Coordinates of C-alpha atoms and ligand atoms in Angstrom, one line a residue:
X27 CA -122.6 24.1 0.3
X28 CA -122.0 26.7 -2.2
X29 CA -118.0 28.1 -2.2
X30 CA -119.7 31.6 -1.4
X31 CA -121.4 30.0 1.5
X32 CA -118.2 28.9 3.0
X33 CA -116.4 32.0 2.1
X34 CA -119.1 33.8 4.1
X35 CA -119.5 31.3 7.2
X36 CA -115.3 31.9 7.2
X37 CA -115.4 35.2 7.1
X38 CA -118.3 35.4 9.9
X39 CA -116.3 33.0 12.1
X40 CA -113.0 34.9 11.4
X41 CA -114.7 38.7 11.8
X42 CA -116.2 37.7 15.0
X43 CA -113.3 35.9 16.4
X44 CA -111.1 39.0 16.0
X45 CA -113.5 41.4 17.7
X46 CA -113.3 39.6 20.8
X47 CA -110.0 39.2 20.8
X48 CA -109.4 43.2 20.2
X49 CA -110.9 43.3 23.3
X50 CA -108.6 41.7 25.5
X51 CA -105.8 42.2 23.4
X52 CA -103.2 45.3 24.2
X53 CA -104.4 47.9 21.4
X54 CA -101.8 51.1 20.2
X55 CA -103.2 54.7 19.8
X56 CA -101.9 56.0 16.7
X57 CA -98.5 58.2 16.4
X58 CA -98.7 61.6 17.5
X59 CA -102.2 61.1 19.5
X60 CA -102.6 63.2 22.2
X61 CA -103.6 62.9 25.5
X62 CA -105.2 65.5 28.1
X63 CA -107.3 66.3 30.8
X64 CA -109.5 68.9 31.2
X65 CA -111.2 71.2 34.2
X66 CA -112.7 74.6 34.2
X67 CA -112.1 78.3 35.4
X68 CA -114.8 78.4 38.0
X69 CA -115.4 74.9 39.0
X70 CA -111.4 74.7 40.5
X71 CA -109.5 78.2 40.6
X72 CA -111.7 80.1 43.9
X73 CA -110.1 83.1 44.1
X74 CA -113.4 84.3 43.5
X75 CA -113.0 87.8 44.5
X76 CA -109.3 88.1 44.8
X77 CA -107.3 90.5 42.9
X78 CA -109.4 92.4 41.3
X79 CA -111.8 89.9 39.5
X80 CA -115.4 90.8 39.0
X81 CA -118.6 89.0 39.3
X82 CA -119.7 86.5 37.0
X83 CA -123.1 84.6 37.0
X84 CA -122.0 81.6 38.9
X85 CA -121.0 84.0 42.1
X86 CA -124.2 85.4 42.1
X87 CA -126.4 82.1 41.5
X88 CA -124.4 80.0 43.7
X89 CA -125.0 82.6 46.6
X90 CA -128.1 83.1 46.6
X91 CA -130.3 83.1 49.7
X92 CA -132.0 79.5 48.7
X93 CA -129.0 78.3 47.1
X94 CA -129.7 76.1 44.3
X95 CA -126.7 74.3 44.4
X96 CA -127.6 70.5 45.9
X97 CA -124.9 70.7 48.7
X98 CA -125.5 74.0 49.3
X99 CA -121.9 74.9 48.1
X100 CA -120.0 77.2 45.9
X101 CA -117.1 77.8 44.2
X102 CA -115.5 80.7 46.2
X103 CA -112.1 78.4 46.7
X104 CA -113.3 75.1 45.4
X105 CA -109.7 73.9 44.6
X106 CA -108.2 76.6 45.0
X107 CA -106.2 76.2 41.4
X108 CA -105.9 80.6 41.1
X109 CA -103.4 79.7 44.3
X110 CA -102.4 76.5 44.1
X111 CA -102.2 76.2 39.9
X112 CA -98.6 75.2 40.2
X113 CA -99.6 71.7 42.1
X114 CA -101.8 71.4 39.0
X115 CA -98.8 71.4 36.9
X116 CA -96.7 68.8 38.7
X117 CA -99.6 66.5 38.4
X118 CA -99.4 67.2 34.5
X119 CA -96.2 66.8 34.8
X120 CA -96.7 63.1 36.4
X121 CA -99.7 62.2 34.6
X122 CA -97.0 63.0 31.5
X123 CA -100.0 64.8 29.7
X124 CA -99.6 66.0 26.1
X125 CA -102.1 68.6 26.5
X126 CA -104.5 70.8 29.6
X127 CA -107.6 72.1 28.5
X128 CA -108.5 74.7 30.7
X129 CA -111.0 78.1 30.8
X130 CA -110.1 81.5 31.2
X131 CA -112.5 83.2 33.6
X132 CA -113.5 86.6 31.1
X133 CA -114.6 88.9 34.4
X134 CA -111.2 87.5 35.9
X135 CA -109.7 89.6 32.5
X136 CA -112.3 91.9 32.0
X137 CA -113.9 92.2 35.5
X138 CA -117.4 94.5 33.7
X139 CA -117.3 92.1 30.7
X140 CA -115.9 94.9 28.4
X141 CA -112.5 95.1 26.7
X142 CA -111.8 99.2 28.3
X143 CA -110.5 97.6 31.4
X144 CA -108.3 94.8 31.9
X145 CA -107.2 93.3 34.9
X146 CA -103.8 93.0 35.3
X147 CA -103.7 90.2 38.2
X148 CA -105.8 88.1 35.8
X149 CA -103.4 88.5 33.1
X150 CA -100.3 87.6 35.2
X151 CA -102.0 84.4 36.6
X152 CA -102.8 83.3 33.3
X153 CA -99.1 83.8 32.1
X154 CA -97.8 82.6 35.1
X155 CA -99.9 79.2 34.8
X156 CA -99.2 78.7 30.5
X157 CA -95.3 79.9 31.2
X158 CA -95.6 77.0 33.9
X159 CA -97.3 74.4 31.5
X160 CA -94.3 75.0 28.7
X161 CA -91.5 75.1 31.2
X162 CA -92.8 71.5 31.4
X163 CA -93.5 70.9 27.6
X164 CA -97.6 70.7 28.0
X165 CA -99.6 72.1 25.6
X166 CA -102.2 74.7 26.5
X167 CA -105.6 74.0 25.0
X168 CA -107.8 77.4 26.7
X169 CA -111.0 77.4 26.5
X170 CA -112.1 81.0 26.4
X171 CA -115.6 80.1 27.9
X172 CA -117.0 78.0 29.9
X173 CA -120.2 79.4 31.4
X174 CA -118.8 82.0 33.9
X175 CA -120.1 85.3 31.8
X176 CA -119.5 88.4 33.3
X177 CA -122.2 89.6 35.7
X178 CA -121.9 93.1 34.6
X179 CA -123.1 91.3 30.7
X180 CA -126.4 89.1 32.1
X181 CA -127.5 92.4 33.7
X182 CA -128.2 93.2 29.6
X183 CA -129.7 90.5 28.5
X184 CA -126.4 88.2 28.3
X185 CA -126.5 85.7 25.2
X186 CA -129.6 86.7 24.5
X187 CA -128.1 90.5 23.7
X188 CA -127.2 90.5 19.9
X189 CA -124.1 92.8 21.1
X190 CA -122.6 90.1 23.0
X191 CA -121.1 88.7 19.5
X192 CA -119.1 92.1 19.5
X193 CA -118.2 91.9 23.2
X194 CA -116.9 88.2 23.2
X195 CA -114.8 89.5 20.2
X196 CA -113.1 92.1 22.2
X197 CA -112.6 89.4 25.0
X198 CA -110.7 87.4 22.7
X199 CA -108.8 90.4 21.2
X200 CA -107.3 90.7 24.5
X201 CA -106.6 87.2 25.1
X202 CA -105.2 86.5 21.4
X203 CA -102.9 89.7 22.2
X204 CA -101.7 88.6 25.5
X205 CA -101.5 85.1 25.3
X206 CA -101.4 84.3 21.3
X207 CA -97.8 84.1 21.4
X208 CA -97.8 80.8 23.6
X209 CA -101.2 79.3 22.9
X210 CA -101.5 77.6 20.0
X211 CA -105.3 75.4 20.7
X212 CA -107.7 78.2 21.5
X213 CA -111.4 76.7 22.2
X214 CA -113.8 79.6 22.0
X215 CA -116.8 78.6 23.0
X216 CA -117.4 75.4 25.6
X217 CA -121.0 74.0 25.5
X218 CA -123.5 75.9 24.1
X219 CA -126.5 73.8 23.9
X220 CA -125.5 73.8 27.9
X221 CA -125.5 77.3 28.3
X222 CA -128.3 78.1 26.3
X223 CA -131.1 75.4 26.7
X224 CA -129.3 75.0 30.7
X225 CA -128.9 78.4 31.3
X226 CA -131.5 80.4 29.2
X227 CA -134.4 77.9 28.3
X228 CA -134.0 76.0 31.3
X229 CA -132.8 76.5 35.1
X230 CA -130.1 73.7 34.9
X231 CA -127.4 76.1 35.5
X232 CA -126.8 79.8 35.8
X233 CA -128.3 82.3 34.9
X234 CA -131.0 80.0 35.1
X235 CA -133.3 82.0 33.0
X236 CA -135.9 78.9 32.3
X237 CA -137.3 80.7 29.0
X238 CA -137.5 77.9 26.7
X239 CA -138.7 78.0 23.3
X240 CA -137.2 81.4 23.0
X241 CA -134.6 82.3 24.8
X242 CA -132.7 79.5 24.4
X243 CA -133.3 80.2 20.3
X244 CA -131.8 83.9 20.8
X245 CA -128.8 82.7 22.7
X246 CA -128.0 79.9 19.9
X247 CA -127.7 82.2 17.5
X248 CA -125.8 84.4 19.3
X249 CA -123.1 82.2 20.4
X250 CA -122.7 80.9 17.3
X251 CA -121.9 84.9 15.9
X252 CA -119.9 85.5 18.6
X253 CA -117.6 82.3 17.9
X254 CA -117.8 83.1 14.7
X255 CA -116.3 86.4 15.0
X256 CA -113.4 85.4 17.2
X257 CA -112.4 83.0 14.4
X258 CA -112.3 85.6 12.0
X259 CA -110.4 88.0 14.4
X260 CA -107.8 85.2 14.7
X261 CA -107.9 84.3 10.9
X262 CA -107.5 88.0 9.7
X263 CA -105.1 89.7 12.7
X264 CA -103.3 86.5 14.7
X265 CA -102.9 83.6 12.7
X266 CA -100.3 84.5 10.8
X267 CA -98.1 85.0 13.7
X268 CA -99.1 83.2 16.2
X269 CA -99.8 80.1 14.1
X270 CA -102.4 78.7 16.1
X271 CA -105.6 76.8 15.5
X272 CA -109.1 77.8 16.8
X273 CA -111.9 75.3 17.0
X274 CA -115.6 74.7 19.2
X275 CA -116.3 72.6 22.0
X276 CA -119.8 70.9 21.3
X277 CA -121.3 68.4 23.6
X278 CA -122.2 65.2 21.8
X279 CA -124.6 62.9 23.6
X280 CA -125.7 59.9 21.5
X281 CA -129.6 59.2 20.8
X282 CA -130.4 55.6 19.8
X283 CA -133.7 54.2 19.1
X284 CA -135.5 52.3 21.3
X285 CA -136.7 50.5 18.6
X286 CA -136.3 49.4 14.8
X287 CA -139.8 51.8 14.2
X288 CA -139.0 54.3 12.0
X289 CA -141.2 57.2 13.9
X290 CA -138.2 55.8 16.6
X291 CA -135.4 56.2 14.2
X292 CA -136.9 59.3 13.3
X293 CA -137.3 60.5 17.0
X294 CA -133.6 59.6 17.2
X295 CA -132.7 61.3 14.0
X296 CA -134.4 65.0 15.7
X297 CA -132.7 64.2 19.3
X298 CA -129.5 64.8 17.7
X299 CA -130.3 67.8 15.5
X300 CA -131.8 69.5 18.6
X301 CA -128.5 69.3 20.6
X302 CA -126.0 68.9 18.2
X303 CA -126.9 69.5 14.7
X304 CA -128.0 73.3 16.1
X305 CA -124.5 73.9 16.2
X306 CA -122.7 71.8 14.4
X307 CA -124.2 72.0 10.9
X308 CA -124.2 75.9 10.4
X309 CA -120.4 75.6 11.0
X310 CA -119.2 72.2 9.8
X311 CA -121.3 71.9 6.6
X312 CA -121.2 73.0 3.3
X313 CA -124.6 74.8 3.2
X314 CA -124.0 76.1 6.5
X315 CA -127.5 77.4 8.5
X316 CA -129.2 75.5 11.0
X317 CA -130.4 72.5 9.8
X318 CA -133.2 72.4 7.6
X319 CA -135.9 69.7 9.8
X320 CA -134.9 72.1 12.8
X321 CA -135.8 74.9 11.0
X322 CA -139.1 73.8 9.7
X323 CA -140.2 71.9 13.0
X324 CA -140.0 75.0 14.9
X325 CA -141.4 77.0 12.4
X326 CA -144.0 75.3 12.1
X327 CA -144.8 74.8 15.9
X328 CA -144.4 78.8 16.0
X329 CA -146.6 79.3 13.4
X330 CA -149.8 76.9 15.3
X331 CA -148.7 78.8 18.5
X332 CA -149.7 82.5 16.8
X333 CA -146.4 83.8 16.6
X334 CA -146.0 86.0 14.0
X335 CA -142.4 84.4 13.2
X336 CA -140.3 81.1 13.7
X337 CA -138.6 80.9 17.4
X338 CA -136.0 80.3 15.8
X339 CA -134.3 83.5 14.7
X340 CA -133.0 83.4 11.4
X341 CA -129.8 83.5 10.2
X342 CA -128.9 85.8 7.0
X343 CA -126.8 85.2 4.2
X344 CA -124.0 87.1 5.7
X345 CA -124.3 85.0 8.9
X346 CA -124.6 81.9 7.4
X347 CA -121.6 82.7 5.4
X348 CA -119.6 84.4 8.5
X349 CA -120.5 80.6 10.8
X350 CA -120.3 78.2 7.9
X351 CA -116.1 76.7 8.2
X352 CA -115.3 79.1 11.1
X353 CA -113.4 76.3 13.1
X354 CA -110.0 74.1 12.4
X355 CA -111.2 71.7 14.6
X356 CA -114.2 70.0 16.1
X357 CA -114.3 69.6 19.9
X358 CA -116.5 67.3 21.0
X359 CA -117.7 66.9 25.0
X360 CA -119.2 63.4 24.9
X361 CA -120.0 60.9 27.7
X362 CA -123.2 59.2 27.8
X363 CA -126.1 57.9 25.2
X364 CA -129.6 57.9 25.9
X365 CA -133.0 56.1 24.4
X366 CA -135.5 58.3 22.8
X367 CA -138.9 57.5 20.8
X368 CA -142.0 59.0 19.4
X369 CA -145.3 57.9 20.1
X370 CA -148.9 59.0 20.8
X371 CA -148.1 59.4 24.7
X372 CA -146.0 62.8 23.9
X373 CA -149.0 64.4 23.8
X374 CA -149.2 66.8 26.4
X375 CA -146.0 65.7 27.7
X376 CA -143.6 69.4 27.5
X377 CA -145.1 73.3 28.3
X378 CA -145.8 75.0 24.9
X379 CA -143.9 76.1 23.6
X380 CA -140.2 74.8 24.5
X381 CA -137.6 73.3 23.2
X382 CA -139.1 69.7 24.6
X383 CA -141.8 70.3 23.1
X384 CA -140.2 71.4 19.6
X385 CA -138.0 68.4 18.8
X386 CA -141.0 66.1 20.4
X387 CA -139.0 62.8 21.4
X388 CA -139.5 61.1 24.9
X389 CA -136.2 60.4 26.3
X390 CA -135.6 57.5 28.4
X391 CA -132.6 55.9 30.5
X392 CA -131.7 52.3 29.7
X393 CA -131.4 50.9 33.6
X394 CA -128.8 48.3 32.2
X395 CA -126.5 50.4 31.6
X396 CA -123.6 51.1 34.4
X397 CA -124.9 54.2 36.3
X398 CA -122.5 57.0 37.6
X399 CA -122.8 59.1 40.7
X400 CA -124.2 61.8 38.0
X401 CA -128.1 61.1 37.2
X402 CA -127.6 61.7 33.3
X403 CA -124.5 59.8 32.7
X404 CA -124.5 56.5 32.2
X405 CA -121.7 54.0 30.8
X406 CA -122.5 53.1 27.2
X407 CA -119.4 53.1 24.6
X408 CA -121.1 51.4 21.4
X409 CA -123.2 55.2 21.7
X410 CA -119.4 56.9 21.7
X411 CA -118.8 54.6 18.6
X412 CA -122.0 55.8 16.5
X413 CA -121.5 59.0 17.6
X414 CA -118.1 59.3 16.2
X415 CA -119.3 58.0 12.7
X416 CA -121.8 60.1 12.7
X417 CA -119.6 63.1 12.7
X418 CA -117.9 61.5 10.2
X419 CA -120.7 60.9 7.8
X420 CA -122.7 64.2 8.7
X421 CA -119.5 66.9 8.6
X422 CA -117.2 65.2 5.9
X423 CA -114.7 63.9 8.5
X424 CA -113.2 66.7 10.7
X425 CA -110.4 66.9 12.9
X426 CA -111.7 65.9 16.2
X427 CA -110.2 66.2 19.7
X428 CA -112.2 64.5 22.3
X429 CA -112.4 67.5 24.7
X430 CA -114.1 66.0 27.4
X431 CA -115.2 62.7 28.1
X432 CA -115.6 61.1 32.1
X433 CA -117.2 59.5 35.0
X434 CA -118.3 60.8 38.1
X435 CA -118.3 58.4 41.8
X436 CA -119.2 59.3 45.6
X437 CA -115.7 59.6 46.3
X438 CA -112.8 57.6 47.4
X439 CA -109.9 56.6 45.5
X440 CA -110.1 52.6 44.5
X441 CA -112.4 54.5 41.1
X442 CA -112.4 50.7 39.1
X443 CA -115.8 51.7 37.6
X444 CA -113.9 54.9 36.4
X445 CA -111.1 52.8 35.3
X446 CA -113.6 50.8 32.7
X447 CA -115.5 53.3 32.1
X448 CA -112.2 55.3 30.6
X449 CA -110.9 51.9 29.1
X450 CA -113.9 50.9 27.1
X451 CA -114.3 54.7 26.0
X452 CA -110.7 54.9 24.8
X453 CA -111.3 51.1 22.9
X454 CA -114.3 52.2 21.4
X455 CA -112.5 55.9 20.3
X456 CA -109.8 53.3 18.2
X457 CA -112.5 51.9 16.8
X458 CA -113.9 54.3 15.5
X459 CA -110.8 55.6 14.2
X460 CA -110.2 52.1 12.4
X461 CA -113.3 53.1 11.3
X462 CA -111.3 56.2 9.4
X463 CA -113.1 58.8 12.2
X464 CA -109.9 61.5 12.0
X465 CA -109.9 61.4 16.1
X466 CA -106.4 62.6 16.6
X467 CA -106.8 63.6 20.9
X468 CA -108.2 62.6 23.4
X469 CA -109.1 65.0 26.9
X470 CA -110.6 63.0 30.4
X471 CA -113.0 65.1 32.4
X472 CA -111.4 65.8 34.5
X473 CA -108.0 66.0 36.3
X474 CA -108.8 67.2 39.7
X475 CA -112.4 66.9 41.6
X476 CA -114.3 70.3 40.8
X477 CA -117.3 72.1 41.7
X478 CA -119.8 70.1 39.7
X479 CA -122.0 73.2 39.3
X480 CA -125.8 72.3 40.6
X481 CA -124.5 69.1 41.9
X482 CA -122.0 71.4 44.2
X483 CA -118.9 69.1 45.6
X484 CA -121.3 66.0 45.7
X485 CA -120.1 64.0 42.1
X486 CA -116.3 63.2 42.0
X487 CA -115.0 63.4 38.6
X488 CA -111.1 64.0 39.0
X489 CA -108.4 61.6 38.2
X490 CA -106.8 63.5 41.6
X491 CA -109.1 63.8 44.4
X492 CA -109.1 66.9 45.9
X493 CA -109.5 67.3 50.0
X494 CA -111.7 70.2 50.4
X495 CA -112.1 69.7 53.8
X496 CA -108.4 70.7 54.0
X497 CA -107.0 74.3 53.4
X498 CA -104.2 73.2 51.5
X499 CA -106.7 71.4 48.9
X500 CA -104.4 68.5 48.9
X501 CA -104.5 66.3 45.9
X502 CA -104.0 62.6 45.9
X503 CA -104.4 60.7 42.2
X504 CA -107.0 57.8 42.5
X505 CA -105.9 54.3 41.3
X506 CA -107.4 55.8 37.6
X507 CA -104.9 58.3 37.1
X508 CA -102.5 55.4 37.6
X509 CA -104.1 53.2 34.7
X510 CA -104.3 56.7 32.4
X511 CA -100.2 57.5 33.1
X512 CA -99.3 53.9 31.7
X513 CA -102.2 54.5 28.8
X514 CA -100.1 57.9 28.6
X515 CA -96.5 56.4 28.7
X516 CA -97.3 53.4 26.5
X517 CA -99.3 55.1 24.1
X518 CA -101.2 51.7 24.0
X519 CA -104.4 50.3 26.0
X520 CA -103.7 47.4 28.0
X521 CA -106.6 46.1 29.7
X522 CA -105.0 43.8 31.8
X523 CA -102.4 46.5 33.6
X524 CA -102.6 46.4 36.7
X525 CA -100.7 50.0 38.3
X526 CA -97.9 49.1 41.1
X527 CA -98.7 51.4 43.9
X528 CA -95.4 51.8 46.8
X529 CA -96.2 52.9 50.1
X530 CA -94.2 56.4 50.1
X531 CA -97.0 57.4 47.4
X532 CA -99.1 56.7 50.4
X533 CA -100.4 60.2 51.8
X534 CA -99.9 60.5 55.6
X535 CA -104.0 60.0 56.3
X536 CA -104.3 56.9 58.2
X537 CA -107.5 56.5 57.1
X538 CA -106.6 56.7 53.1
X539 CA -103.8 54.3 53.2
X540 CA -106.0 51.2 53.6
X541 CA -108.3 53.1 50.9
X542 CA -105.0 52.9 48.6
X543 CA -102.4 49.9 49.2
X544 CA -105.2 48.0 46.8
X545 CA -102.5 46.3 44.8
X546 CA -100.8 44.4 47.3
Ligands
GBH7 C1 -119.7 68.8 31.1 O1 -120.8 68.9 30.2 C2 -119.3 70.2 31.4 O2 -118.6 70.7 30.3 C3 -118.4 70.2 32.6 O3 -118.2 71.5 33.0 C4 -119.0 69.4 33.7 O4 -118.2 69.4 34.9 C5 -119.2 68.0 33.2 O5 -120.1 68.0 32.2 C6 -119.7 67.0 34.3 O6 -120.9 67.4 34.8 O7 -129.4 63.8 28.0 O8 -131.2 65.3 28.3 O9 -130.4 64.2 30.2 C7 -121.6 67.8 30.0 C8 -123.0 68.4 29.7 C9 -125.2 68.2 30.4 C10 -124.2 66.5 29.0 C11 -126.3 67.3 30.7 C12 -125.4 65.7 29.2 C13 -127.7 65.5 29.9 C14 -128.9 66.0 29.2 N1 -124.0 67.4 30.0 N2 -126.6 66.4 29.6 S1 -130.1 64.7 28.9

């Protein structure tokens, strides 16, 4: 055999070796990593109409007369976290969390959406909860949106109103003013390829407008100005006092081909500039704009349809300019992959125009992979891995936090599937950093149970459970948020740590305390 033959057979033998031992081997998250968890303004505070707050869309959609929520629920006191927010805090405090990312509820500030009247109450239980957080050293990351707009503004038009870029500028005026002096990770925007193909070109969530192909264009653009402009407003007024840093919160789901076919790969290639690249390349590249295949795919659709313009509205120098670099860092919500492909059986497949029908890939569940409680979200962390990288590659290596990333069960509080779920996420996020991906937090979706919006209380996502059968919303952490304390406190992922569980962390339930002695 040739020398270079054995040098390769070694180095095949060696390589392979030492990935499988990585994985059962304890692995060390990298110094000054830091580690959250995450929820959101209306899916735990309640206190939906207390003190002054006004209406936002989820009030209205989740009481309407045929409720579209699955259980038939809303989030009127869901956890209860606008009373209770300092129980949230002392399970911070024992999870030993670097880092809380929650949202501020903008008609809980500004109950008609605009800056001329602010709510008091909402101010004070904002302070109250942050002056809470740093009594106990945990960073507040705050979101300043996550999908609970301001009735008052969706009577206009919402983010489909070109104004609204102005309006979400004063909203973060007032929270940069009131809160700037303690906040130092502001998120402005969470989710927009959920708000605006769910919410405007779809009737996934609230407002439900289900206008696709156009509506959900409008509000892209339009989220993307109004982020924009809060960046600036920090950059120019805030930053140099407050110090802070002010990034995006863009949901990341992985595409892979369901075969080696380049129409696949190419299928794959769209998938992700549909719900990613939308956003992410007119702020994290250096031409800025949407990309350039999304632009001429749905200009060209439009143009076959008879519209007189693209779909797509356009962004102009100035705006291209104003969006491109307008973040510090990259959030990224990521938690499941999916299998697309292209072939001759789209035809006919999506209503023209739409959104479906624009980036014209069949998507498809692998029924392999590990299934949660949650229909979309499946267990697959190689897709976490290639996603990372292709951040990497595609935006020139930004700072990422990993904003959001989780599993949803039935209920109860032995959650191993959570457990490897989290665990093989977490594995594949070091590799990907081995990789040189500059990945320096990590955020689990989410701390407590929520209101799971259309799914109502029916998926359990929390680290805690909560007992919303109970007034006092008691929370009780599932055998996962033992595992994530010792991933906290050891900074390292052992996958062999088993958590030692004593009876007085038993709760009084009779019935739970079978549920929960599991490690006897
Ligand atoms: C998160 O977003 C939300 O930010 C959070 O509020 C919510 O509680 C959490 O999800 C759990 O539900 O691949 O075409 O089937 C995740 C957004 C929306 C991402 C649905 C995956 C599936 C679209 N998810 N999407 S598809």
């Amino acid at each position: 055999m040739a020398p270079s033959l054995y040098l390769f057979l070694f180095l095949l033998i060696f390589n392979s070796g030492n990935r499988v031992a990585s994985k059962s081997k304890v692995r060390s998250f990298p110094e000054g990593f830091l580690f959250g968890a995450s929820t959101s303004a209306y899916q735990v505070e309640g206190g939906a109409f207390d003190d002054g707050k006004g209406l936002s869309i989820w009030d209205v959609t989740s009481h309407e007369k045929t409720s579209p929520i699955q259980d038939g629920s809303t989030g009127d006191v869901s956890a209860n976290s606008y009373h209770f927010y300092k129980q949230d805090v002392e399970i911070m405090k024992d999870l030993g969390l670097d880092f809380y990312k929650f949202s501020i509820s903008w008609p809980r500030i500004l109950p008609d959406g605009f800056a001329n009247n602010v709510n008091k109450a909402g101010i004070d239980y904002y302070n109250n909860l942050i002056d809470e957080m740093l009594n106990n050293s945990i960073k507040p990351f705050v979101t300043m949106y996550h999908w609970d707009l301001p009735q008052q503004l969706q009577k206009i038009g919402g983010w489909t109103n070109p104004y609204i870029a102005d309006w979400f500028k004063d909203y973060a005026s007032v929270l940069f003013e009131n809160f700037g002096d303690r906040v130092k990770h502001w998120i402005t925007i969470n989710g927009p390829s959920e708000i605006c193909y769910g919410g405007y070109g779809s009737d996934l969530l609230a407002p439900m407008l289900n206008m696709t192909g156009i509506a959900d264009y409008a509000c892209a653009k339009n989220v993307l100005l109004a982020h924009a402009n809060a960046y600036h407003l920090y950059d120019e007024m805030f930053r140099e006092h407050q110090n802070g840093t002010i990034g995006i919160a863009l949901n990341f789901t992985w595409f892979e081909p369901t075969s080696d076919n380049p129409d696949d790969h190419q299928a794959a290639r769209d998938a992700r500039q549909f719900l990613f690249g939308q956003y992410a390349h007119p702020i994290f590249t250096k031409e800025g704009d949407f990309p350039e295949e999304f632009k001429r795919k749905i200009a060209g659709k439009s143009a076959e349809q008879s519209f007189k313009r693209s779909r797509l509205p356009e962004l102009s120098a100035t705006e291209v300019t104003a969006i491109r670099g307008s973040a510090d860092f990259l959030g990224i919500n990521s938690y499941t992959t999916k299998m697309v492909y292209r072939d001759a059986s789209i035809e006919g497949m999506y209503p023209v125009p739409s959104y479906m029908d624009d980036m014209g890939v069949v998507i498809v569940k692998d029924s392999m992979w590990p299934q949660s409680q949650t229909d979309w979200l499946q267990e697959v962390p190689w897709g976490f891995y290639k996603m990372l990288r292709e951040v990497n590659r595609l935006y020139d290596n930004p700072l990422v936090y990993i904003t959001e990333n989780g599993w949803s069960t039935a209920g109860g509080l032995l959650d191993e599937d959570r457990i490897r779920y989290l665990r093989n996420y977490l594995s594949a996020l070091l590799d990907a950093i081995d990789a040189g991906c500059n990945v320096q937090g990590y955020s689990v979706w989410s701390m407590i149970d929520a209101f799971e919006w259309r799914d109502g209380y029916n998926a359990k996502f929390g680290l805690y459970e909560v007992d919303f059968s109970n007034e006092d919303r008691s929370r009780t952490p599932r055998k996962s948020a033992f595992i994530y304390k010792e991933i906290i406190k050891s900074k390292s992922l052992d996958p062999h740590y088993e958590p030692e569980v004593y009876l007085e962390e038993v709760p009084e339930n009779e019935e739970k305390k079978d549920d929960y002695v599991y490690n006897k």
